[in-house]
CSV table of C-alpha atoms in Angstrom, one decimal:
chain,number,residue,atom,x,y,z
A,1,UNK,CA,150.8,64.1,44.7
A,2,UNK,CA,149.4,60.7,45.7
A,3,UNK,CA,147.8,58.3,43.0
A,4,UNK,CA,144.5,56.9,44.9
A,5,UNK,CA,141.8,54.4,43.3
A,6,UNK,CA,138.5,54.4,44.8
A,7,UNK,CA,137.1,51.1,44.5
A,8,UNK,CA,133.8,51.3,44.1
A,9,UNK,CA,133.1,54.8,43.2
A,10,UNK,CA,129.3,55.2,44.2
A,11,UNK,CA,128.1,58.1,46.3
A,12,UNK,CA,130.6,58.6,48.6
A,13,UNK,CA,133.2,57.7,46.2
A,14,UNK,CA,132.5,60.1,43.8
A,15,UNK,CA,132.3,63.3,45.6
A,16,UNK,CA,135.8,62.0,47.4
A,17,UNK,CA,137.2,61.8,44.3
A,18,UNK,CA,135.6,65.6,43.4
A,19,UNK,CA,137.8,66.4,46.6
A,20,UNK,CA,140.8,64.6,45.6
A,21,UNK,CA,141.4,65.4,42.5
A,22,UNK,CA,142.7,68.8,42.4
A,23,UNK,CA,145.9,67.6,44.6
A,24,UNK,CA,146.1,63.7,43.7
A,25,UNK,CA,145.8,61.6,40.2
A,26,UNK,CA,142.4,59.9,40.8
A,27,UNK,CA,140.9,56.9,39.8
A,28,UNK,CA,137.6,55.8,40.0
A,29,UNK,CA,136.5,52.4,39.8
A,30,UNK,CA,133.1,51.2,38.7
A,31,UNK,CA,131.5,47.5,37.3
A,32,UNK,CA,128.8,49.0,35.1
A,33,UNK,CA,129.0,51.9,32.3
A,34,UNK,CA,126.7,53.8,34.0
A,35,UNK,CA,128.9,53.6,36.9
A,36,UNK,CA,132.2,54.5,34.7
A,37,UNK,CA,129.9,57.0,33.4
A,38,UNK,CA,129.5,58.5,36.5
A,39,UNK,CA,132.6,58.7,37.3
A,40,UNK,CA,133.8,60.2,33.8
A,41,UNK,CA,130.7,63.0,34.4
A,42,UNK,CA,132.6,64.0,38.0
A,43,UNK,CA,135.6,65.1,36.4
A,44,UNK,CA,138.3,62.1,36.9
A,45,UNK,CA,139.3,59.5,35.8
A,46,UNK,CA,137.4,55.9,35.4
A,47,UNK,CA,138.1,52.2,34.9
A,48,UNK,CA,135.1,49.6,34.3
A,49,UNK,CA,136.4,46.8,37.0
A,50,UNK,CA,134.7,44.6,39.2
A,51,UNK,CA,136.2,44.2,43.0
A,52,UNK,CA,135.6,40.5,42.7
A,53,UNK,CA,137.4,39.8,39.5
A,54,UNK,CA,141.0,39.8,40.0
A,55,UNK,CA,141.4,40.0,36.1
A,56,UNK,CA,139.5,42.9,35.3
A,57,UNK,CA,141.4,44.7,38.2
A,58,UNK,CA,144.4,44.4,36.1
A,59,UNK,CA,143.3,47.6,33.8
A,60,UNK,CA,143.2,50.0,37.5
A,61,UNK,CA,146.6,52.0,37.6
A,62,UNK,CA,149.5,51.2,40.0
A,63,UNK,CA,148.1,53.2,43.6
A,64,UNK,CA,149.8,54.5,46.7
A,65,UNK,CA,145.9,54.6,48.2
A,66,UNK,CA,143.4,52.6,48.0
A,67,UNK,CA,140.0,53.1,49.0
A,68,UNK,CA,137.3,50.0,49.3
A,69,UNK,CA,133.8,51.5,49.1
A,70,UNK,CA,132.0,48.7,47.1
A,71,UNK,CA,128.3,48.0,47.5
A,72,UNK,CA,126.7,45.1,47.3
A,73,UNK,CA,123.4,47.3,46.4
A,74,UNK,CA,121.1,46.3,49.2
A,75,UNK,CA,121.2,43.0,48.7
A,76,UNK,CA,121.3,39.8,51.1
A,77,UNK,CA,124.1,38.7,53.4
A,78,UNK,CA,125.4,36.2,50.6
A,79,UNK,CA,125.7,39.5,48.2
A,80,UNK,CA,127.3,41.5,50.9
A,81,UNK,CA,129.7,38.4,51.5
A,82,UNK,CA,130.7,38.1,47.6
A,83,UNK,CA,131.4,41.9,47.9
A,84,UNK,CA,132.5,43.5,51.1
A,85,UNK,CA,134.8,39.6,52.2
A,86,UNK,CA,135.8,38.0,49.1
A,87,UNK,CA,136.0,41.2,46.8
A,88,UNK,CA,138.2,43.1,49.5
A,89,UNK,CA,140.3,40.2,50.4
A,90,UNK,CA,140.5,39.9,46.0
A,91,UNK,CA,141.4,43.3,46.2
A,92,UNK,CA,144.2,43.7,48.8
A,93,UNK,CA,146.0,40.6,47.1
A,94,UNK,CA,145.6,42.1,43.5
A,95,UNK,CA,147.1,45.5,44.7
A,96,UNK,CA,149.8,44.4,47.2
A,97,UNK,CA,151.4,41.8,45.1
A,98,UNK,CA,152.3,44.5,42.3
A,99,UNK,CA,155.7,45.6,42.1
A,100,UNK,CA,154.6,48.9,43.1
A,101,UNK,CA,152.1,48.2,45.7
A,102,UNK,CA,149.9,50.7,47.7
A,103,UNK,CA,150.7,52.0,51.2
A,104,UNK,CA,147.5,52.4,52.2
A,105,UNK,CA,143.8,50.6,52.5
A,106,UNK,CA,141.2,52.4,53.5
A,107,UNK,CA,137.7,50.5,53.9
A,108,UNK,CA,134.4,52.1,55.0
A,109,UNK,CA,132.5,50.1,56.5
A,110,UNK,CA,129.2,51.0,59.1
A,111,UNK,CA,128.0,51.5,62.4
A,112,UNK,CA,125.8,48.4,61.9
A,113,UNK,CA,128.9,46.7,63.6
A,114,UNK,CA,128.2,47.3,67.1
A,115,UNK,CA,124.7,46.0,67.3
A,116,UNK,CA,122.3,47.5,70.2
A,117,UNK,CA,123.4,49.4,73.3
A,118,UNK,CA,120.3,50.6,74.3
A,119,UNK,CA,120.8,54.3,73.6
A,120,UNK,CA,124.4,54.4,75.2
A,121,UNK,CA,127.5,55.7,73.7
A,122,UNK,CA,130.0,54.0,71.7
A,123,UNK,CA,133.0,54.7,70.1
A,124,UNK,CA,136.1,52.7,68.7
A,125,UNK,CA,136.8,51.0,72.3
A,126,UNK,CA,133.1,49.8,72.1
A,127,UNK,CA,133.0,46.0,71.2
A,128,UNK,CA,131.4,45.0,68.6
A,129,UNK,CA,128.0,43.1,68.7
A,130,UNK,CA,126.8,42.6,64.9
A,131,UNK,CA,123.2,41.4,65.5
A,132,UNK,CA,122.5,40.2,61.9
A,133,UNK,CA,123.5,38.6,59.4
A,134,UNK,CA,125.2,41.4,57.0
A,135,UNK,CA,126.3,43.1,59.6
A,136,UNK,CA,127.9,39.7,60.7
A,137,UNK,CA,129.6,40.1,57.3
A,138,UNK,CA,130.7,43.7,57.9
A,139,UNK,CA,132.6,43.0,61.0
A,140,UNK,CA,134.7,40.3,58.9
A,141,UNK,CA,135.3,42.6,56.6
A,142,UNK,CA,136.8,45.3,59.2
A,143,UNK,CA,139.0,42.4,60.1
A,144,UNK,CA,140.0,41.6,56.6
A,145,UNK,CA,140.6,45.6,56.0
A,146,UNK,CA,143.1,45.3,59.3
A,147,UNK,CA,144.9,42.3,59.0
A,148,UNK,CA,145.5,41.4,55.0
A,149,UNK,CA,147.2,44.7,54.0
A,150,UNK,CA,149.2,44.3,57.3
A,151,UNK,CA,150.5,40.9,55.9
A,152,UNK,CA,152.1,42.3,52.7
A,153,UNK,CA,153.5,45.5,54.7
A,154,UNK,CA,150.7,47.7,54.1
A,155,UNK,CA,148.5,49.5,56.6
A,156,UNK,CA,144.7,49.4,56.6
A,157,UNK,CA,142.6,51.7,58.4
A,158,UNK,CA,138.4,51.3,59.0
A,159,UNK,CA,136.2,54.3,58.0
A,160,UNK,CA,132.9,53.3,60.2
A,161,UNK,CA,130.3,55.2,58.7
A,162,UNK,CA,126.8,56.8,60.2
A,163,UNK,CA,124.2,57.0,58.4
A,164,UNK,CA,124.7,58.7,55.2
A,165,UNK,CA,122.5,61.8,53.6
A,166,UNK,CA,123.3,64.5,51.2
A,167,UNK,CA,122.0,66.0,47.7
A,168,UNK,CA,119.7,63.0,46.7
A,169,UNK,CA,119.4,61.2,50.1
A,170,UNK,CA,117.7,64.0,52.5
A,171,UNK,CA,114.4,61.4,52.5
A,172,UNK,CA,112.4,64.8,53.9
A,173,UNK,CA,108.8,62.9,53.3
A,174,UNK,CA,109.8,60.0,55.2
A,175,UNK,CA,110.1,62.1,58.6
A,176,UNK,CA,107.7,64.5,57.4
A,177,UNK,CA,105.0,62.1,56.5
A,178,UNK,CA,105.5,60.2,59.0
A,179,UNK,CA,104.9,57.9,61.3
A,180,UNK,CA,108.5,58.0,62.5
A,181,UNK,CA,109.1,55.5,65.2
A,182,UNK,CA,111.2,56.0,68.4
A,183,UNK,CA,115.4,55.7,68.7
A,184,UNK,CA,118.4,57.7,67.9
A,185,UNK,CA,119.7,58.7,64.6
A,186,UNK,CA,123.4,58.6,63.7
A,187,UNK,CA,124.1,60.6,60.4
A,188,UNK,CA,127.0,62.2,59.0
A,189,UNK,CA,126.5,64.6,56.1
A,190,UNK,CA,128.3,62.9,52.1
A,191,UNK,CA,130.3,65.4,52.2
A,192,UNK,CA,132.1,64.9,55.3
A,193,UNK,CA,132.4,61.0,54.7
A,194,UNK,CA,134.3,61.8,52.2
A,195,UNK,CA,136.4,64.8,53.6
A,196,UNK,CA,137.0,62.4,56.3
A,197,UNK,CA,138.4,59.9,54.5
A,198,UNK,CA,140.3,62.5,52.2
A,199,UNK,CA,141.7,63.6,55.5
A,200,UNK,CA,143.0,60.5,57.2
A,201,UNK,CA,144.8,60.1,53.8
A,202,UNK,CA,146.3,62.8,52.8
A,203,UNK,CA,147.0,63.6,57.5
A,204,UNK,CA,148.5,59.8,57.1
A,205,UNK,CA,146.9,59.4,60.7
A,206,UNK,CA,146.7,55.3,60.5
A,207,UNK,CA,144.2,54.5,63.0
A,208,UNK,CA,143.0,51.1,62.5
A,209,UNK,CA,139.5,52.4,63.1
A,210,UNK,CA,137.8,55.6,63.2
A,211,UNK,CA,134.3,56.2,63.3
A,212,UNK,CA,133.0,59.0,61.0
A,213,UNK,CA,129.6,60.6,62.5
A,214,UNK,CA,128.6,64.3,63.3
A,215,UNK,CA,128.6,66.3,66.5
A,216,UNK,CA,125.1,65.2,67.5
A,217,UNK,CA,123.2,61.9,67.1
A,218,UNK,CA,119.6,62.9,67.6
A,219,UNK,CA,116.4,61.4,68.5
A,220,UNK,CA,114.3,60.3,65.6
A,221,UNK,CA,111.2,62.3,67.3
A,222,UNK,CA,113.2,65.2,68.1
A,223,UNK,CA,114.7,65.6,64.5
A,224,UNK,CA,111.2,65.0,62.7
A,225,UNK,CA,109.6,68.3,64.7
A,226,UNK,CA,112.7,70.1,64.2
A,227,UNK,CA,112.4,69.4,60.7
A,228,UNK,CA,108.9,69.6,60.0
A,229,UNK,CA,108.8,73.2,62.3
A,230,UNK,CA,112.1,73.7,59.8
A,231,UNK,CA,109.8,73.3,56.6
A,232,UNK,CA,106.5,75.4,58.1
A,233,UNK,CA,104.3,72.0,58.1
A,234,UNK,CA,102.3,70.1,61.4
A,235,UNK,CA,104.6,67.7,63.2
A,236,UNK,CA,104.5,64.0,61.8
A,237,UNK,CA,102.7,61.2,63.7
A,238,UNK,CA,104.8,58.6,66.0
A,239,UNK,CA,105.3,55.6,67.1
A,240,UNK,CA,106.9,53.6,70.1
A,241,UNK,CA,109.2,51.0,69.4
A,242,UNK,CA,106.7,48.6,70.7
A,243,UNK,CA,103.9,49.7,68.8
A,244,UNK,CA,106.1,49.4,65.7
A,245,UNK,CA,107.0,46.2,67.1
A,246,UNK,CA,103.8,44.9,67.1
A,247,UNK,CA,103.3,45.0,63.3
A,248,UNK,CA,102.8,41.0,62.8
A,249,UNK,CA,104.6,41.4,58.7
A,250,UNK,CA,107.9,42.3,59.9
A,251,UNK,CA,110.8,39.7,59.6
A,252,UNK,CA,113.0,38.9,62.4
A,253,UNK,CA,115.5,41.1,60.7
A,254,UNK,CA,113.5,44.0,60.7
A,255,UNK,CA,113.1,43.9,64.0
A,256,UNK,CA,116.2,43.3,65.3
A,257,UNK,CA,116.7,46.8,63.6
A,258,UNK,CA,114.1,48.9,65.2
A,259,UNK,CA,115.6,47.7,68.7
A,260,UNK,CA,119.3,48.7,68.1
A,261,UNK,CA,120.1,52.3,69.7
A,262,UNK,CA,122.5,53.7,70.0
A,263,UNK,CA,124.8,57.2,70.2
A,264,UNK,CA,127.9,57.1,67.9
A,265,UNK,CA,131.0,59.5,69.5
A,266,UNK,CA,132.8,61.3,66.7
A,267,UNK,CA,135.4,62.6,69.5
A,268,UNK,CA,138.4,60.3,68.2
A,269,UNK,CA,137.9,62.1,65.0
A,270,UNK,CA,137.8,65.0,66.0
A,271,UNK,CA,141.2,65.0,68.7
A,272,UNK,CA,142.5,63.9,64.7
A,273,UNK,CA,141.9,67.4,64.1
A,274,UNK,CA,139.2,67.1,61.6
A,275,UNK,CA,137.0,69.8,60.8
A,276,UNK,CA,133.1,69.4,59.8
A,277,UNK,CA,131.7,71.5,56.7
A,278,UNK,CA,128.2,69.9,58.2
A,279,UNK,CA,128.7,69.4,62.0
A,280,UNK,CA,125.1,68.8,63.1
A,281,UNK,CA,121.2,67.6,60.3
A,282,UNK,CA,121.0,71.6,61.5
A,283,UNK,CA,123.4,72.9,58.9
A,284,UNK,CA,123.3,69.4,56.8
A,285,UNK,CA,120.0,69.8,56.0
A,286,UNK,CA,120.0,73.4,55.2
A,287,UNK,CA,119.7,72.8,51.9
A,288,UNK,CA,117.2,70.4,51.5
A,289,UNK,CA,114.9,72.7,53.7
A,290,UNK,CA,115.0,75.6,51.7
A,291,UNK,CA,114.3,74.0,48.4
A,292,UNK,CA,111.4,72.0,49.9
A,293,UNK,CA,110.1,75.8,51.1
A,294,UNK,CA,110.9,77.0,48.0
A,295,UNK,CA,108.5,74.7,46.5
């Protein structure tokens, strides 16, 4: 039995922490009460503590894991900075300078990293080409999540995460309603991001990275039809990347979004010997279909 805290315990946190707890002593870290509550409400335990505040990190329990899954909440660069670079690197120095320090760091991090690659593959050989600013501040991160653990004698793997979905985040009207415009989607179902994670830990297979997405990365077109034929309603209006392009509002940002494509491999995970509750949106969003059906 391993003692893991989950440093900010949000959405993936919490249901890896649902999956931990039964074999591990679990603690889940949160900076609000709601959050604490949250935790408390899954079943384990909870510490208020905020990743940037090396004081309040003093009332989390000794670990042997420690998983980084802070959010800076959809905010700007500068948030994500304060959060996902200073709060980790305040992490990794709170935790490895205890007398009984953690093993193991793992930080999960996103596929924003490698920029656009025009609808090719990529997988953890692919170099990374962050193409703004946040994701800029991701790939420092990773680097952080390698190297600062290493320096006290700890190891620190890289969960890159697809894009996430699950109970509460199946967004049906959004590809129902439409318009949906052109490129690939990369998902990977909550519940897997967290069994992955649970299974690099408790495997101790200490990649340094390891990119966490399902069997098939589909096109947004293709997975709108399939989903609205899913759900018995007329297939949703769409769009070209140039036509969504040619919308004058939309920052630079934006845009620099719409153009990346790109199809995440999963096969590194996989040769790990990890095996997918939700391998393809097919049985992901099995769920989600029949309760919209079911009315």
């Amino acid at each position: 039995m391993s003692r893991v805290a989950i440093l900010g315990c949000g959405y993936v946190g919490l249901e890896l922490g649902r999956q931990l707890q039964s074999d591990h002593e679990v603690v889940g870290v949160r900076r609000s009460e709601s959050g604490r509550q949250a935790i408390e409400d899954a079943g384990f335990d909870a510490v208020q503590a905020d990743v940037t505040d090396d004081d309040s990190l003093s009332a989390v329990p000794d670990a042997d894991w420690v998983v980084f899954a802070a959010s800076s909440g959809g905010r700007g660069a500068e948030a994500a900075r304060e959060v996902y670079v200073e709060g980790l690197k305040t992490a990794v120095d709170h935790f490895w300078t205890r007398d009984d320090a953690p093993e193991r760091l793992v930080y999960t991090s996103s596929t924003g990293v490698y920029g656009d690659h025009d609808g090719a593959w990529v997988d953890e050989t692919t170099a990374l080409d962050p193409q703004t600013e946040k994701t800029e501040v991701l790939a420092e991160a990773e680097r952080v999540a390698r190297e600062r653990p290493a320096d006290y004698g700890g190891h620190g793997t890289v969960a890159r995460f697809a894009g996430l979905y699950g109970p509460e985040r199946y967004r049906l009207n959004r590809y129902l309603e439409g318009p949906v415009t052109a490129g690939y989607l990369n998902m990977v179902h909550r519940d897997d991001a967290a069994g992955s994670v649970r299974y690099l830990l408790e495997a101790d297979h200490r990649e340094e990275v390891v990119l966490v997405v399902d069997d098939e990365p589909v096109e947004k077109w293709g997975f709108a039809d399939w989903l609205a034929d899913a759900c018995g309603v007329e297939f949703p209006p769409k769009r070209t990347t140039e036509e969504r392009l040619a919308d004058a509002e939309l920052s630079e940002t934006a845009k620099r979004r719409i153009r990346t494509s790109k199809r995440c491999s999963n096969e590194k995970l996989r040769e790990l010997g990890y095996e997918f509750d939700y391998p393809t949106f097919r049985e992901g969003y099995r769920a989600a279909v029949e309760a919209y059906v079911e009315g």
